[in-house]
mmCIF file of C-alpha atoms and ligand atoms in Angstrom:
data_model
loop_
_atom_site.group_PDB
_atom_site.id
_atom_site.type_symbol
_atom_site.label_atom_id
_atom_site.label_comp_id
_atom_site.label_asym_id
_atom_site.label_seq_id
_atom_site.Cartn_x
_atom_site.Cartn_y
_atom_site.Cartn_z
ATOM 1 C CA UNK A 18 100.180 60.558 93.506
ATOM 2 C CA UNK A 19 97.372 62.840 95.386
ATOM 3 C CA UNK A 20 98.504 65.765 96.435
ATOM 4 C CA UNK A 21 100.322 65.835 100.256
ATOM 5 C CA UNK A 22 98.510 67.421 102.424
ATOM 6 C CA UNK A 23 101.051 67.141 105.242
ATOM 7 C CA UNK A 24 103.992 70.148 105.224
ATOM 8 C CA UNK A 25 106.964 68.975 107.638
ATOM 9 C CA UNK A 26 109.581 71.236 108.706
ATOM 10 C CA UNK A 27 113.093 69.367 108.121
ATOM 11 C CA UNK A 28 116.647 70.575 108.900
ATOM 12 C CA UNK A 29 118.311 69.152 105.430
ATOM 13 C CA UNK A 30 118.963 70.038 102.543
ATOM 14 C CA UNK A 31 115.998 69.890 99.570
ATOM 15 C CA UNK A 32 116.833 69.426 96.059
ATOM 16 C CA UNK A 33 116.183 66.983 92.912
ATOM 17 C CA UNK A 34 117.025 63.358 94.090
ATOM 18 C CA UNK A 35 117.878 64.201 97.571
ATOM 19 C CA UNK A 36 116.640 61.870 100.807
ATOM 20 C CA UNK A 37 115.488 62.892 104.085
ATOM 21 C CA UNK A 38 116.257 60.493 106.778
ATOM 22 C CA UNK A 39 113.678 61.172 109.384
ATOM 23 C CA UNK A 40 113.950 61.392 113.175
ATOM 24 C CA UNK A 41 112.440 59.355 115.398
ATOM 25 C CA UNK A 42 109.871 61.475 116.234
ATOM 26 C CA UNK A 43 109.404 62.577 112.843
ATOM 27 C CA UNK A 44 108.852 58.977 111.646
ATOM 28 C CA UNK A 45 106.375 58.459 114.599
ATOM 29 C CA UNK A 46 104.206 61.370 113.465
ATOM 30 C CA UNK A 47 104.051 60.118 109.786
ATOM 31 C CA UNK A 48 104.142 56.850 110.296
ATOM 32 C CA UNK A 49 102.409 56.269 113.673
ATOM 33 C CA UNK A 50 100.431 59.105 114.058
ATOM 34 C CA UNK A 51 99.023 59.879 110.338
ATOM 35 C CA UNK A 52 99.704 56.323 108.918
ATOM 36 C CA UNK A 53 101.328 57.500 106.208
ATOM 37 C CA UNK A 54 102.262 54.925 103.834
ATOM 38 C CA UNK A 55 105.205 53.679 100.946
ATOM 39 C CA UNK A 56 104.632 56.670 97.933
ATOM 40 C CA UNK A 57 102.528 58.971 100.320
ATOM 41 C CA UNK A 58 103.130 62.638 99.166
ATOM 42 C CA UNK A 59 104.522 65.193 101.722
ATOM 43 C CA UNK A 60 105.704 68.983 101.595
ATOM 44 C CA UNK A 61 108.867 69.735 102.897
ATOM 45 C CA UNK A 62 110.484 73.292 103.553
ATOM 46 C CA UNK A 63 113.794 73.852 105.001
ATOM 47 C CA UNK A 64 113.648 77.342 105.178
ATOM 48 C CA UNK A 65 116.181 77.671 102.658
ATOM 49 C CA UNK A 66 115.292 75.428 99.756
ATOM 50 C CA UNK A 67 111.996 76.525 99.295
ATOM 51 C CA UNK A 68 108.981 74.062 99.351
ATOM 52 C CA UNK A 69 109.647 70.741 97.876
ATOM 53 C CA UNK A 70 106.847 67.681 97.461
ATOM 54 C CA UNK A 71 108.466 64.631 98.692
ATOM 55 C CA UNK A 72 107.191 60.901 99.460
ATOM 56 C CA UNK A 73 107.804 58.078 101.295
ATOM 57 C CA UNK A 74 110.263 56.000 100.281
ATOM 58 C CA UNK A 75 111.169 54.016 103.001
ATOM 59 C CA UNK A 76 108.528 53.862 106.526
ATOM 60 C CA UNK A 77 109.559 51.996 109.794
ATOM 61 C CA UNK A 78 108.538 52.462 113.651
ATOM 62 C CA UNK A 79 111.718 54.613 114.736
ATOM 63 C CA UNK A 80 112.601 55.854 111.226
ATOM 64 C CA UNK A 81 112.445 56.554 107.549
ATOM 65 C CA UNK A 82 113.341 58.368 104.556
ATOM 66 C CA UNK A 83 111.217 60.598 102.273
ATOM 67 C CA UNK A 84 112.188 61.031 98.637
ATOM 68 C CA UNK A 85 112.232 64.867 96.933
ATOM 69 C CA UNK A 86 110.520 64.242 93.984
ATOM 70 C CA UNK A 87 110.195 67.563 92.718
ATOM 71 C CA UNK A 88 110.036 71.547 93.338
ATOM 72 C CA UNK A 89 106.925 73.006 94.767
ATOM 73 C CA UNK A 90 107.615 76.954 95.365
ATOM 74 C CA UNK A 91 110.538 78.701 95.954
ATOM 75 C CA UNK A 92 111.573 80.458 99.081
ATOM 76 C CA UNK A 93 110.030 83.625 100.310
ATOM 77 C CA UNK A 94 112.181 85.625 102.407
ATOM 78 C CA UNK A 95 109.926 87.951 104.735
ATOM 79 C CA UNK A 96 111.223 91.833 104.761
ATOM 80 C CA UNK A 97 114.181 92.363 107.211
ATOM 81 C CA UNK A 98 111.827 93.424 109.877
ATOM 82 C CA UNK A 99 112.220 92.219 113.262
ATOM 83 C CA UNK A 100 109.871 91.476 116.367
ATOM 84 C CA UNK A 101 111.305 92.967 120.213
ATOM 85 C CA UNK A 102 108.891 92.155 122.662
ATOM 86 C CA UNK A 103 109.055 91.581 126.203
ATOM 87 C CA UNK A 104 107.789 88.471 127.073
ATOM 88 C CA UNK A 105 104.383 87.813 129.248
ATOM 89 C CA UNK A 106 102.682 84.986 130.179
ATOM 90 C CA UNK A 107 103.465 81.634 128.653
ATOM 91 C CA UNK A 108 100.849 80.698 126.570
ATOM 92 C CA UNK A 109 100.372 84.773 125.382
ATOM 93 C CA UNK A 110 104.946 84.818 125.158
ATOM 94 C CA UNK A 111 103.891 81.288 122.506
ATOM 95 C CA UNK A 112 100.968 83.215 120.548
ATOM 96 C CA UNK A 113 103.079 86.254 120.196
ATOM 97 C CA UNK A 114 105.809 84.160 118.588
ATOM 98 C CA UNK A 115 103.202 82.090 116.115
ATOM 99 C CA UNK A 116 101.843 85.256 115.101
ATOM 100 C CA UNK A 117 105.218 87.086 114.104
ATOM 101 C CA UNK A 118 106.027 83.912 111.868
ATOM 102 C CA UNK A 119 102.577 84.152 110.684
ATOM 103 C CA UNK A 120 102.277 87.787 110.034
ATOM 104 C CA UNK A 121 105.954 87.284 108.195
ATOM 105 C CA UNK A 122 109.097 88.486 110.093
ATOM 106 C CA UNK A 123 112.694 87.832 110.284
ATOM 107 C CA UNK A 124 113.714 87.554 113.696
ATOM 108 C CA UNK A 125 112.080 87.029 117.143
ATOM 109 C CA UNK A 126 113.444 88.621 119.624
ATOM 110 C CA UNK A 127 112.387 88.701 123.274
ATOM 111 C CA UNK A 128 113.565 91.604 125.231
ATOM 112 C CA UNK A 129 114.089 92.020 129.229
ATOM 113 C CA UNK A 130 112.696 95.415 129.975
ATOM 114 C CA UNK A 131 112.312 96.921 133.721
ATOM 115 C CA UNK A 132 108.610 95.887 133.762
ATOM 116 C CA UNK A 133 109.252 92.443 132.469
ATOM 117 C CA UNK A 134 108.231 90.166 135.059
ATOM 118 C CA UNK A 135 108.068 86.471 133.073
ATOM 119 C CA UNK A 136 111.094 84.359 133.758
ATOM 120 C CA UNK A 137 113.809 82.833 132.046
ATOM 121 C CA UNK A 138 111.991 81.833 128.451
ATOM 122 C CA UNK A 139 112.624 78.579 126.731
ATOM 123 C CA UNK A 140 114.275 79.708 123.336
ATOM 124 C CA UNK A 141 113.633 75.989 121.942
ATOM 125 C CA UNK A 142 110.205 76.194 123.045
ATOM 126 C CA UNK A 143 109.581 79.181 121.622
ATOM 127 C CA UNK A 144 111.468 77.972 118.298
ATOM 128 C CA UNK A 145 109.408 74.941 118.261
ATOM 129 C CA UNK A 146 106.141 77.179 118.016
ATOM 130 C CA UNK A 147 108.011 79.302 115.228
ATOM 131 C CA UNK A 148 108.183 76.293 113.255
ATOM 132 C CA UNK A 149 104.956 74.741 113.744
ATOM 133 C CA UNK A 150 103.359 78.462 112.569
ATOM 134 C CA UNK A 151 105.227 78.061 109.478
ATOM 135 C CA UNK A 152 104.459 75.133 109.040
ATOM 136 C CA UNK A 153 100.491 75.727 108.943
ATOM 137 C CA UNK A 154 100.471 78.872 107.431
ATOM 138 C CA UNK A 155 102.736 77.684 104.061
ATOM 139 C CA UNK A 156 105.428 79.459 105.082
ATOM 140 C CA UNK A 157 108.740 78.603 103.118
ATOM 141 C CA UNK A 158 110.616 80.504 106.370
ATOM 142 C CA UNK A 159 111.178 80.174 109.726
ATOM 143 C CA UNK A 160 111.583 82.933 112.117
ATOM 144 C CA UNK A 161 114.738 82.681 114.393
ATOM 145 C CA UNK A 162 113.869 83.408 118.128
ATOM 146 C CA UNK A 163 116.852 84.745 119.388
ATOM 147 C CA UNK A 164 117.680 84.157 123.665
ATOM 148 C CA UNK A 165 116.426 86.744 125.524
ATOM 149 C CA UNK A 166 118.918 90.194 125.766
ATOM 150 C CA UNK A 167 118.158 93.147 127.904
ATOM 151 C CA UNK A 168 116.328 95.846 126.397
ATOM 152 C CA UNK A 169 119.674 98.341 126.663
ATOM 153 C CA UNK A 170 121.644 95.844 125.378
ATOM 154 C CA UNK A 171 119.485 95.100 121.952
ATOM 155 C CA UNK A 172 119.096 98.892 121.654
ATOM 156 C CA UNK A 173 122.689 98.943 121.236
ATOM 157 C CA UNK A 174 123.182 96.258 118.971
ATOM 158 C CA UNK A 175 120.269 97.884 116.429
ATOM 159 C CA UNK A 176 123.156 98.797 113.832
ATOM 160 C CA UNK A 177 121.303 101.139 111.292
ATOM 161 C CA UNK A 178 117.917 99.051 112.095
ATOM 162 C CA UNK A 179 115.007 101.331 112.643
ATOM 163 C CA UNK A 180 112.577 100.832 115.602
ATOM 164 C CA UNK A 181 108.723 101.079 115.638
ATOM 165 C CA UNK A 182 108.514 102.066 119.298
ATOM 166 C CA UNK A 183 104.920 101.240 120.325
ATOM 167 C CA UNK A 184 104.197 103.363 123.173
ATOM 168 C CA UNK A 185 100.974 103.339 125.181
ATOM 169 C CA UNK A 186 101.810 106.625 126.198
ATOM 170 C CA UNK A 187 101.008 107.959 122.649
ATOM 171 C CA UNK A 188 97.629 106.842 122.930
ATOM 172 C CA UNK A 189 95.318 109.510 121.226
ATOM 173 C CA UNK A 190 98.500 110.513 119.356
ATOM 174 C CA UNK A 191 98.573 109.963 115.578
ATOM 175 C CA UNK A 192 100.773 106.574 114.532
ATOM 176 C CA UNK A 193 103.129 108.558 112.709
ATOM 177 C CA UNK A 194 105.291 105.384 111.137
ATOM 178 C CA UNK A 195 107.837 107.038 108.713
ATOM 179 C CA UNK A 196 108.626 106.025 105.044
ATOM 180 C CA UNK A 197 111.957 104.574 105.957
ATOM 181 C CA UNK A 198 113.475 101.637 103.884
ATOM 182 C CA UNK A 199 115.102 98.996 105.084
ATOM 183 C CA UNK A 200 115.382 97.242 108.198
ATOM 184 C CA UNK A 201 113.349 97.828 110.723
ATOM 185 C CA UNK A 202 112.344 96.106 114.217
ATOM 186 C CA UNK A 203 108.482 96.562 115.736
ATOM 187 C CA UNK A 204 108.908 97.231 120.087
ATOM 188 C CA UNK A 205 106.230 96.076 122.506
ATOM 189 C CA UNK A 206 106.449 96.405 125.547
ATOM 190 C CA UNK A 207 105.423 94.419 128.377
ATOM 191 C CA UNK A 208 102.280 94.241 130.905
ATOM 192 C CA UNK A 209 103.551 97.257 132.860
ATOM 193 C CA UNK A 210 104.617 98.953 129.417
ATOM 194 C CA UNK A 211 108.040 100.902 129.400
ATOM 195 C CA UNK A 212 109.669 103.007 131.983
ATOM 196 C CA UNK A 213 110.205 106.146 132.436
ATOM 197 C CA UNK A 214 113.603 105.555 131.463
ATOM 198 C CA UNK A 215 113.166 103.642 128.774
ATOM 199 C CA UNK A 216 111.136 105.944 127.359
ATOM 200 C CA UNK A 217 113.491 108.656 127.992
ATOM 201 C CA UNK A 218 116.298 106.191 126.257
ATOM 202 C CA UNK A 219 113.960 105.124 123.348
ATOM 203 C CA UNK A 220 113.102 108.929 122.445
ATOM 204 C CA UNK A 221 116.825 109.573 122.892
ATOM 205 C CA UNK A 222 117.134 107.821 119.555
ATOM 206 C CA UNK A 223 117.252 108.671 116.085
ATOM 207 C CA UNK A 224 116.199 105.772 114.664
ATOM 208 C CA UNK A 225 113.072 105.036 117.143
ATOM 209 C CA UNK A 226 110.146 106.460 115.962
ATOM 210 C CA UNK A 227 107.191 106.721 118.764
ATOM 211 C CA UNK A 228 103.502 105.180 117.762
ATOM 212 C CA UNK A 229 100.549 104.822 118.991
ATOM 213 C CA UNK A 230 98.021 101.808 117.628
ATOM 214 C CA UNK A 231 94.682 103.538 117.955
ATOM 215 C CA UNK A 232 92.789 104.782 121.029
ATOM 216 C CA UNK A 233 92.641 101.982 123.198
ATOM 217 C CA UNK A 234 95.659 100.029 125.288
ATOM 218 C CA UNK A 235 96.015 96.836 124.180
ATOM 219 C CA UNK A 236 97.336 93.968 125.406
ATOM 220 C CA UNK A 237 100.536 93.239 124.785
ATOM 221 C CA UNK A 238 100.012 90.147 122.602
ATOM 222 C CA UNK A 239 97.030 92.018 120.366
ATOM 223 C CA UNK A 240 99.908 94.851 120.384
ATOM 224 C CA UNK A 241 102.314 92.504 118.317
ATOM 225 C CA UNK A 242 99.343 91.614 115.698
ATOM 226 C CA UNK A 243 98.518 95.193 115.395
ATOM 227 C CA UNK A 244 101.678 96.694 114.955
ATOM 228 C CA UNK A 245 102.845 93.775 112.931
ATOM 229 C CA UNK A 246 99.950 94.748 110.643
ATOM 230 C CA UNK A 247 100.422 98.201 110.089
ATOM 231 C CA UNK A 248 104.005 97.735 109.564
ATOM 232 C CA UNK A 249 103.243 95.385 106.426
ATOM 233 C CA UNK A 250 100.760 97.359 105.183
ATOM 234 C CA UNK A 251 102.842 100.536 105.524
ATOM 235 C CA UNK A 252 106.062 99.377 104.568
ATOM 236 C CA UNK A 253 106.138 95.258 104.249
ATOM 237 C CA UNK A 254 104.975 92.558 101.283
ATOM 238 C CA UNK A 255 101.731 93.095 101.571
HETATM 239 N N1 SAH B 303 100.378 98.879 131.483
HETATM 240 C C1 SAH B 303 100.474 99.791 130.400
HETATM 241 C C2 SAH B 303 100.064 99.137 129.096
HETATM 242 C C3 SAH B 303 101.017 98.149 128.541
HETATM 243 S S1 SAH B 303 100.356 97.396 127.131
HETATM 244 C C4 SAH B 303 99.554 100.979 130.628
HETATM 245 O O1 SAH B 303 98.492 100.782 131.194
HETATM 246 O O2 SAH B 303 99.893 102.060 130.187
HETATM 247 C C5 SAH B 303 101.727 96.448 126.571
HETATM 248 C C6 SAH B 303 102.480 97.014 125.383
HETATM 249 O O3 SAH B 303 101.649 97.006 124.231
HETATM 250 C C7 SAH B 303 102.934 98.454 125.514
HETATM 251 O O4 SAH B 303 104.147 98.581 126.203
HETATM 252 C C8 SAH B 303 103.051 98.895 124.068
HETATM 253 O O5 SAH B 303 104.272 98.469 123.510
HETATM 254 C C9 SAH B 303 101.920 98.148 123.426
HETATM 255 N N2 SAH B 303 100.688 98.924 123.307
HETATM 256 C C10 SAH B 303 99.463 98.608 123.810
HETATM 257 N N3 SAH B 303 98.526 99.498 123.443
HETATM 258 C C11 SAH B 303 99.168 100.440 122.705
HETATM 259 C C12 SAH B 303 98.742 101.614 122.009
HETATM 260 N N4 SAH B 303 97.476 102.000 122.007
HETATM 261 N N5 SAH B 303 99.674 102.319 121.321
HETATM 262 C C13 SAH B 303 100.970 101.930 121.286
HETATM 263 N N6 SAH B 303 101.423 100.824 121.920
HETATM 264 C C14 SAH B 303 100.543 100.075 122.598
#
């Protein structure tokens, strides 16, 4: 059997001698789409069970089943850091989210500040993108997006979590990220970056620490990359 060079995302269980009935649209991708055939090799994750190399064992129009055959690599667990960001513009809201399950991160989280002006977002949209990241990049993990909470309201919910406050009004300041373990969250802000009092709120906290990503403003979406970056470097797996 060559190896697969398709990785599918499935929600069931992976192990020795276990089957994955497909969905429909899973089956139509294989089947119809990539013309996959009987014994074809595919990589599943579960974002449990680590990455498993399956094949096909059965193949119709509206179904199938794939057949684990054995144990690829195990699961990788990101660090417990999470991404608040208030979302923008649709298609810059779906790269921030590929990029966090890219870059490695726990949780997505999209925040509703005072300058926020993007609607309601699509959590399962957003999700989907999550999962198609991971899938591409070899990720064994998935990201949850969470539904969008109010920027007070996930500030309060932080539990002992410290928060990489990126603030455009540090710009020229030094990025002074402390050596903190454990869980952390990385905060952009949106367009209009934070208000006054949010700002006010933010540096009210203990556990929000105040940086600045260089000398420039960027845009909220290269924000995410950046701070995601420096955060692994600093503190991550990398
Ligand atoms: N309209 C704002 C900029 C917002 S940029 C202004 O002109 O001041 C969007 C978000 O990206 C910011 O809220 C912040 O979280 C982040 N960001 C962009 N550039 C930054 C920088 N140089 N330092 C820290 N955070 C930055």
């Amino acid at each position: 059997m060559s190896e697969a060079k398709i990785r599918l995302y499935v929600e069931h269980p992976l192990g020795q001698g276990q089957s994955v009935v497909l969905s429909r649209d899973q089956a139509h991708y294989l089947f119809g789409v990539m013309r996959l055939a009987l014994g074809a090799p595919v990589l599943l994750f579960n974002g449990v069970d680590g990455e498993w190399l399956a094949e096909v064992a059965e193949a119709g129009k509206r179904g199938g089943v794939l057949a684990c055959v054995a144990a690829r690599r195990p699961l990788v667990i990101p660090p417990d850091l999470w991404l608040m960001f208030a979302p923008i513009k649709k298609a810059r809201t779906d790269f921030i989210v590929e990029k966090a399950a890219e870059m490695g991160v726990r949780r997505i989280v999209p925040v509703q500040t005072e300058f926020t002006n993007a609607g309601r977002v699509q959590r399962d949209r957003l999700q989907a993108h999550a999962v198609e990241a991971a899938e591409q990049c070899g990720g064994t993990f998935v990201p949850e997006v969470a539904e969008m909470v109010r920027l007070d309201r996930a500030l309060a919910d932080l539990g002992d979590r410290q928060v990489m406050f990126c603030d455009e009004a540090e710009v020229g300041g030094a990025p002074a990220l402390p050596d903190v373990a454990g869980p952390w969250a990385v905060l952009i802000g949106p367009e209009g970056g934070f208000s006054d009092k949010e700002r006010a709120r933010l540096q009210s906290l203990d556990q929000a620490h105040a940086v600045a990503l260089g000398p420039r403003i960027l845009r909220a979406d290269t924000a995410a990359v950046a701070a995601l970056t420096v955060w692994q470097q600093r503190l991550g797996d990398w």
